[in-house]
Coordinates of C-alpha atoms and ligand atoms in Angstrom, one line a residue:
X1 CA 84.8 119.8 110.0
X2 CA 81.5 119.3 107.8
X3 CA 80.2 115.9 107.4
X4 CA 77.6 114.6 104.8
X5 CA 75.7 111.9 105.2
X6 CA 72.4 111.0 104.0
X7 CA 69.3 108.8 105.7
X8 CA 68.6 107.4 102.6
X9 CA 71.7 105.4 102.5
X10 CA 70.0 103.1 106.1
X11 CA 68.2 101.1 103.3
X12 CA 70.8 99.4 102.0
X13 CA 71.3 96.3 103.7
X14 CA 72.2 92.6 102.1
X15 CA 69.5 90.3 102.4
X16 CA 72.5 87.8 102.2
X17 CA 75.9 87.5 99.7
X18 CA 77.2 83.7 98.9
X19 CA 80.4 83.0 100.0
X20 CA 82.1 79.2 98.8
X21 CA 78.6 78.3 97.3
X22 CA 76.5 79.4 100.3
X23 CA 74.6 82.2 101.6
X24 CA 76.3 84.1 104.4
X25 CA 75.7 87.5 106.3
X26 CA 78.0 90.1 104.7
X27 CA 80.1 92.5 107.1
X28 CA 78.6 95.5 106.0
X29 CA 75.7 95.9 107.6
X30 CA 73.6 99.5 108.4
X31 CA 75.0 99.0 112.4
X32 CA 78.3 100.4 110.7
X33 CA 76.7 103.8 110.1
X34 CA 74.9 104.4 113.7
X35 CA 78.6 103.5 115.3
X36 CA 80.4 106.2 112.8
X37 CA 77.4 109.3 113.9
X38 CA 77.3 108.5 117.5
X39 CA 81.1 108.8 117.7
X40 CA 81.1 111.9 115.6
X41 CA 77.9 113.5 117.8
X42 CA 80.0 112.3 121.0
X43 CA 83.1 114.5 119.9
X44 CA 81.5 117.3 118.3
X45 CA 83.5 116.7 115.3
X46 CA 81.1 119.2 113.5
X47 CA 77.5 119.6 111.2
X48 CA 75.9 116.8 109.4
X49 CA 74.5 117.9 106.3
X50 CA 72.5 115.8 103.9
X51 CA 74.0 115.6 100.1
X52 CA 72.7 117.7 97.0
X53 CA 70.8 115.8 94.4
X54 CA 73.5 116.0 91.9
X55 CA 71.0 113.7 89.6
X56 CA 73.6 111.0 87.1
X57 CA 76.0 113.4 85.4
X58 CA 78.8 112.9 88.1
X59 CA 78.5 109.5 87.8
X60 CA 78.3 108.9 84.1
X61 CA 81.9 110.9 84.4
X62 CA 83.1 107.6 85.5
X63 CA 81.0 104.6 85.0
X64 CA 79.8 103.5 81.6
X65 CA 75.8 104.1 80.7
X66 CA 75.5 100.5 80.2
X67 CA 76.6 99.9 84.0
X68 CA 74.4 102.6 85.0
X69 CA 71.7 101.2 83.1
X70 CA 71.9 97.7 84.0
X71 CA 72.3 99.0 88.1
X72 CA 69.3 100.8 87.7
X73 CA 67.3 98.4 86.1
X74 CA 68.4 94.9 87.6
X75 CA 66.1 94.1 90.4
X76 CA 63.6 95.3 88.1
X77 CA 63.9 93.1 85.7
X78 CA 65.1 89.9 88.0
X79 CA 61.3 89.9 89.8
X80 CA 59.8 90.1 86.8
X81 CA 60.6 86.5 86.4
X82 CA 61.0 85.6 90.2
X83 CA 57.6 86.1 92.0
X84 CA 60.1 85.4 95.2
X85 CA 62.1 88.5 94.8
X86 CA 65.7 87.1 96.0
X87 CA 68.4 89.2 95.3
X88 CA 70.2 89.5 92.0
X89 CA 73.7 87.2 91.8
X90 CA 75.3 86.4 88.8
X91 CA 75.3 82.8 87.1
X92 CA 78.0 83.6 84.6
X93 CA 80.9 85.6 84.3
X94 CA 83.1 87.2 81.1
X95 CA 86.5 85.3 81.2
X96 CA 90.0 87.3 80.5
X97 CA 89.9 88.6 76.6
X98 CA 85.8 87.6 76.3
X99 CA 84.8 91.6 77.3
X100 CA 81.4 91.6 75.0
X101 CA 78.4 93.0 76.0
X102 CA 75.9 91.1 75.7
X103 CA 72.0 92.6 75.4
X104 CA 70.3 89.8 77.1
X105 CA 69.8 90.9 81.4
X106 CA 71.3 86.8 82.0
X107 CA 74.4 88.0 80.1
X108 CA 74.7 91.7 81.5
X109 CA 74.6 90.4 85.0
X110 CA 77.9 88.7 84.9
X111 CA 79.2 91.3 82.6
X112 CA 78.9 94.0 85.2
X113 CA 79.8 91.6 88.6
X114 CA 82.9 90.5 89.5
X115 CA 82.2 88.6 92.7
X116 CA 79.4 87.5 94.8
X117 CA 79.3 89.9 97.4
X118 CA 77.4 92.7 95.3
X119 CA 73.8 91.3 95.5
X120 CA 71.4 94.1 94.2
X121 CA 67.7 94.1 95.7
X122 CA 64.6 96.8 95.7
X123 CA 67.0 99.3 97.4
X124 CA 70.5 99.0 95.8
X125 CA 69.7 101.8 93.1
X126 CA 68.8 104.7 95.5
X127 CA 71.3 103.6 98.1
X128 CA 74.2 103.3 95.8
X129 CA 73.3 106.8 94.1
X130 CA 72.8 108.5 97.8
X131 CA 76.4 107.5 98.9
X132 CA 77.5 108.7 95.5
X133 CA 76.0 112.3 96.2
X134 CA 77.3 112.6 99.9
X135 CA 81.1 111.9 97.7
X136 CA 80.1 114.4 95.2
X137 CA 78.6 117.3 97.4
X138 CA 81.7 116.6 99.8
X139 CA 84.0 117.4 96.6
X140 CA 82.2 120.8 95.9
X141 CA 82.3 122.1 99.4
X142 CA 86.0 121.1 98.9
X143 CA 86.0 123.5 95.7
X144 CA 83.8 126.3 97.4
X145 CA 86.4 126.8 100.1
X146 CA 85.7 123.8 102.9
X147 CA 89.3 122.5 104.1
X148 CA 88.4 119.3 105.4
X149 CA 85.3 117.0 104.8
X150 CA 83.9 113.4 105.6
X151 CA 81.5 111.9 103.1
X152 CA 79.7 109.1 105.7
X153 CA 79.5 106.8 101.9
X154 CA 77.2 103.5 102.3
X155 CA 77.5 101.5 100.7
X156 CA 81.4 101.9 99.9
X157 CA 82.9 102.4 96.3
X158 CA 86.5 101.8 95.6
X159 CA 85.7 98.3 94.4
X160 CA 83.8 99.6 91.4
X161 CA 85.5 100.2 88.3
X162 CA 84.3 101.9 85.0
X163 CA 82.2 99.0 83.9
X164 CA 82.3 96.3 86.7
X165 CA 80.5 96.2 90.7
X166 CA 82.8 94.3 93.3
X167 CA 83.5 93.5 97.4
X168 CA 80.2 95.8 98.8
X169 CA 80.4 98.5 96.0
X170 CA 78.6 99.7 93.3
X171 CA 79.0 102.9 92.7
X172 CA 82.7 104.7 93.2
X173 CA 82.2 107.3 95.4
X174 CA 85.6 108.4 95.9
X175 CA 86.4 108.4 92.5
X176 CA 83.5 110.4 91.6
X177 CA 84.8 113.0 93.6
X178 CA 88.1 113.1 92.6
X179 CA 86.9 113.2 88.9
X180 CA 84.2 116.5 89.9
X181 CA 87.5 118.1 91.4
X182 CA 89.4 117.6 88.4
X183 CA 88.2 120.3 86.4
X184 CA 90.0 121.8 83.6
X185 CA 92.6 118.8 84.9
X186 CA 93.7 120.0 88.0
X187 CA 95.8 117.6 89.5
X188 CA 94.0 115.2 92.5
X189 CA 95.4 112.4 94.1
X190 CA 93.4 109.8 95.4
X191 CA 95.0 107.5 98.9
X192 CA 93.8 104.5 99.6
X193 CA 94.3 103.1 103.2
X194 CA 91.2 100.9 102.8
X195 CA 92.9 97.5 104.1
X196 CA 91.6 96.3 100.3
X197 CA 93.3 97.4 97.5
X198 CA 90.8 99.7 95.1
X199 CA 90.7 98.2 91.9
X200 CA 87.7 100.1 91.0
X201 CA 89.7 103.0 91.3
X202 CA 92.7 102.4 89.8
X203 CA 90.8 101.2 86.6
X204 CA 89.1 104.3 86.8
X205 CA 92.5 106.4 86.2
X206 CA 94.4 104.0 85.0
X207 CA 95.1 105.5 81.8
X208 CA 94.7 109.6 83.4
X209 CA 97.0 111.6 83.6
X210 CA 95.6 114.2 86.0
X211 CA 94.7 111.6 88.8
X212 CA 97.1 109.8 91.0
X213 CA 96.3 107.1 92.8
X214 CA 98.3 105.8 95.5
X215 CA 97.1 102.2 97.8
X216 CA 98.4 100.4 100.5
X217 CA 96.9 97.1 100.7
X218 CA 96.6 93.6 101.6
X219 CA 99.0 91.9 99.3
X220 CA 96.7 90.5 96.4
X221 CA 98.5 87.8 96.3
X222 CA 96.9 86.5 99.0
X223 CA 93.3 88.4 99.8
X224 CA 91.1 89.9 97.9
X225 CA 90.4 91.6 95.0
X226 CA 93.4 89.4 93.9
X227 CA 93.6 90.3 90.2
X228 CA 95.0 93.6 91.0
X229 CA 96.7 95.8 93.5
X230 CA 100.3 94.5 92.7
X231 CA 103.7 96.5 92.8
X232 CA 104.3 97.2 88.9
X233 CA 101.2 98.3 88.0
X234 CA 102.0 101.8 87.6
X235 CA 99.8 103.9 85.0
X236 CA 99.3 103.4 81.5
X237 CA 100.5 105.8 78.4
X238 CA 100.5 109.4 79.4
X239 CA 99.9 108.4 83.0
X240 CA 102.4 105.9 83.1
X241 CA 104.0 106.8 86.8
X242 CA 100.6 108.6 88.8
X243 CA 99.5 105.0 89.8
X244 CA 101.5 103.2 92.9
X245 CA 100.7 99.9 94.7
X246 CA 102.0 99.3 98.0
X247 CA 101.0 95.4 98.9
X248 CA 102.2 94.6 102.3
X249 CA 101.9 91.3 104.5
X250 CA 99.9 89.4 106.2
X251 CA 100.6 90.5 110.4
X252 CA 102.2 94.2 109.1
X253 CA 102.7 95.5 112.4
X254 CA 101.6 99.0 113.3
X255 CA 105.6 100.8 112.7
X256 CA 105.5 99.1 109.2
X257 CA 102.3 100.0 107.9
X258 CA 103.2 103.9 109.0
X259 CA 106.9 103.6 107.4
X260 CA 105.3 101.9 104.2
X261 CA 102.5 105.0 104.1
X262 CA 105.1 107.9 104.5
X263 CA 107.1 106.5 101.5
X264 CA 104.1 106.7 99.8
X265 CA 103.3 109.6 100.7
X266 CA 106.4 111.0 99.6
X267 CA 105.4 110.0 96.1
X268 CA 101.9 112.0 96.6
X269 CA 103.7 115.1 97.5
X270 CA 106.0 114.7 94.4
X271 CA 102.7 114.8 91.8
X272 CA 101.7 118.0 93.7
X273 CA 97.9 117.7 93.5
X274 CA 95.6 120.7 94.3
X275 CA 93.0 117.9 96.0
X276 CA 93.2 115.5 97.6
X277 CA 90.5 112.8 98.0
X278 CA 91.0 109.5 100.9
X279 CA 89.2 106.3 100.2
X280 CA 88.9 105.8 104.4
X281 CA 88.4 102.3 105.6
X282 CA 89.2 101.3 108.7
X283 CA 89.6 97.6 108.1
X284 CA 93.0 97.5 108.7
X285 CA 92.2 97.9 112.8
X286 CA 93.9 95.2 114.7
X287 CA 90.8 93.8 115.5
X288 CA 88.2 94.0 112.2
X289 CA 86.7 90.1 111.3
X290 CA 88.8 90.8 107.9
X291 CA 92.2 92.1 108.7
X292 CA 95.7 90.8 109.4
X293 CA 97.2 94.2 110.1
X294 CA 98.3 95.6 113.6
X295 CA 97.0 99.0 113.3
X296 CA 95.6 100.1 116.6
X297 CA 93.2 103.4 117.0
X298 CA 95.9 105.3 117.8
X299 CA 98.2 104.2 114.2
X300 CA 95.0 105.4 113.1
X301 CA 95.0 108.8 114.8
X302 CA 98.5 108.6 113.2
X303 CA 97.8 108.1 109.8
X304 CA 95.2 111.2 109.8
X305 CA 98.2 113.5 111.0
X306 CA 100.4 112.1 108.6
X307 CA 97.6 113.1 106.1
X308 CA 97.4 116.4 107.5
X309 CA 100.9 117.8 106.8
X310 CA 100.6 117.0 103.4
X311 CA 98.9 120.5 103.3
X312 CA 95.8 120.1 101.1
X313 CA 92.3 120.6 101.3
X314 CA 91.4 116.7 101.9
X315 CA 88.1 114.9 101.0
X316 CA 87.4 111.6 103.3
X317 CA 85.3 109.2 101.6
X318 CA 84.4 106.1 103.5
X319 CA 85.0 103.0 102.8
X320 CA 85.2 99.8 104.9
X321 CA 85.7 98.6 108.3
X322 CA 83.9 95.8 110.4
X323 CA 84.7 95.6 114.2
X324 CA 81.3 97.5 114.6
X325 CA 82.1 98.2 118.2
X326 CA 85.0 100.9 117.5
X327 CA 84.6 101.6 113.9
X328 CA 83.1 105.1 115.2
X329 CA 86.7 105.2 117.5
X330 CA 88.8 105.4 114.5
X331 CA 86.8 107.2 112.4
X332 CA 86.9 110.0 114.8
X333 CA 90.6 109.5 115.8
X334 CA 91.1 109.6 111.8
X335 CA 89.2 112.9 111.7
X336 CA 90.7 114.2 114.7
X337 CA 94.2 113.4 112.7
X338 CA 93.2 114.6 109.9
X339 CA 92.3 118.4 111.5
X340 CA 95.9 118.4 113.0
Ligands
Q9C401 N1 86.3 86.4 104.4 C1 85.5 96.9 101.3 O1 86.2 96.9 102.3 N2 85.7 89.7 100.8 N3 85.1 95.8 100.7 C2 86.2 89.4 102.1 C3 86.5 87.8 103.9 C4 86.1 91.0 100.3 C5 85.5 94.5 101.2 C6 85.9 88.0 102.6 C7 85.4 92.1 101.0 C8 85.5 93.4 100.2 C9 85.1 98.2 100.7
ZN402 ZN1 88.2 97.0 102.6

């Protein structure tokens, strides 16, 4: 299977994020990356190629300019007024029904940020756009004839919606290659197994027709991105029906989280896509710092198969997972799922 990655992407690491008011080490760190390639090298899973320079057009398919703009530009602007160069964080945010965009950089920060746990320093910009590319250039090997490809994405996407960063991502790599595949609207469906719901993504194609997007999460309800990823939210106008929200429990054993995704999948299979693109985390592992699933390395070996008879030529974009130690051992027995 080809995989593209890109050494740019090593860069990106979080001086810190805040979490309840104080500063904190976030989960995603660069170690995530060297765990993923050693495992793939170890198996022989196939090439690592670096990404095309695919420049902003694929992006500006699904973020606004001003987003673009302001991701480009923050750091640059924040040490122009901080000789001690800390990381941009909010200080404000825009409350439900208050979505104006202000022109002042104080304003734009909060307008753009959901959360604290998107900090962007010196490196964010190149980092962001580099695990964008390695999504986009895995779409159009897709399109030129590739059956199966990983995109090794850092920092992860499906947080990030049209005009807002979230949870580690700022740039939506996943859904940047599902819109790239769409052309002349050719159906693609997007799956999400991250352990997270992606409410980046389902904004994204919320309202479009020619995307489905199908999650199985972390009820909201209780973890985050808590303001969506909920049962009824289904599509909107024309696409009213492509989007579908699984939330499951807190201690969803291994059986349960398989039964749940096979429904789902039912569902997929029912749209008929001609692509299909997987936002792959890995955070549902029994043991990742953030989960309260039971999914073992082989329900993940499971899940790829499952994938796999589906039939289509499959796009894996990564996404999370944080028990460092085996993230590589489930990306590979993903993979090794996926290729049947
Ligand atoms: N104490 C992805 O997996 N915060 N993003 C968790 C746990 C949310 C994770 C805090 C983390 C978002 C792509
Ligand atoms: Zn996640």
């Amino acid at each position: 299977m080809l995989i593209i990655f890109s050494d740019l992407q090593r860069a990106h690491r979080h001086k810190y994020i805040l979490r309840r008011g104080k500063p904190v080490q976030s989960y995603d760190v660069p170690e995530r990356i060297d765990s993923i390639l050693s495992a793939i090298s170890e198996r022989q899973l196939g090439q690592v190629i670096a990404p095309d320079d695919a420049g902003l057009e694929p992006i500006r398919a699904v973020h606004h300019e001003g987003m673009i703009q302001y991701l480009a530009t923050a750091y640059k602007q924040h040490s122009m007024d901080n000789e001690n160069s800390t990381p941009v964080f909010p200080d404000y945010f825009s409350p439900p029904g208050q979505r104006r965009r202000p022109s002042s950089f104080d304003g734009q920060k909060g307008y753009y940020c959901m959360d604290m746990e998107v900090p962007i320093d010196e490196n964010t910009w190149d980092t962001a756009v580099a695990s964008a590319h390695c999504a986009w250039t895995g779409a159009m090997r897709l399109r030129s004839g590739e059956r199966y490809v990983y995109a090794l994405c850092r920092p992860p996407g499906h947080h990030a919606g049209p005009d807002f960063l979230g949870g580690y991502c700022y740039l939506n790599n996943a859904a940047i290659a599902a819109q790239a595949l769409s052309v002349e609207n050719e159906r693609v469906a997007v799956l999400d197994i991250d352990y997270h719901h992606g409410n980046g993504t389902q904004a994204i194609f919320y309202s479009g027709p020619a995307i489905w997007y199908g999650s199985l999460h972390i009820d909201p309800d209780t973890a985050y991105p808590y303001f969506a990823g909920y049962a009824d939210e289904r599509g909107t106008g024309e696409a009213q029906g492509t989007n579908w929200n699984v939330p499951l429990q807190p201690g969803t054993s291994q059986e349960q989280y398989i039964s749940a995704l096979k429904s789902l999948l039912d569902h997929l299979s029912d749209f008929d896509p001609r692509w299909l693109v997987v936002s792959a985390g890995f955070d549902t592992y029994i043991h990742d710092p953030i989960s309260a699933f039971q999914v073992t390395t082989t329900g993940i070996h499971e899940i790829g198969r499952c994938i796999h008879a589906l039939g289509k030529p499959t796009l894996a974009v990564q996404e999370g997972g944080y028990f460092i130690q085996d993230l590589g051992l489930n990306v590979v027995a993903f993979l090794e799922g996926l290729l049947g």
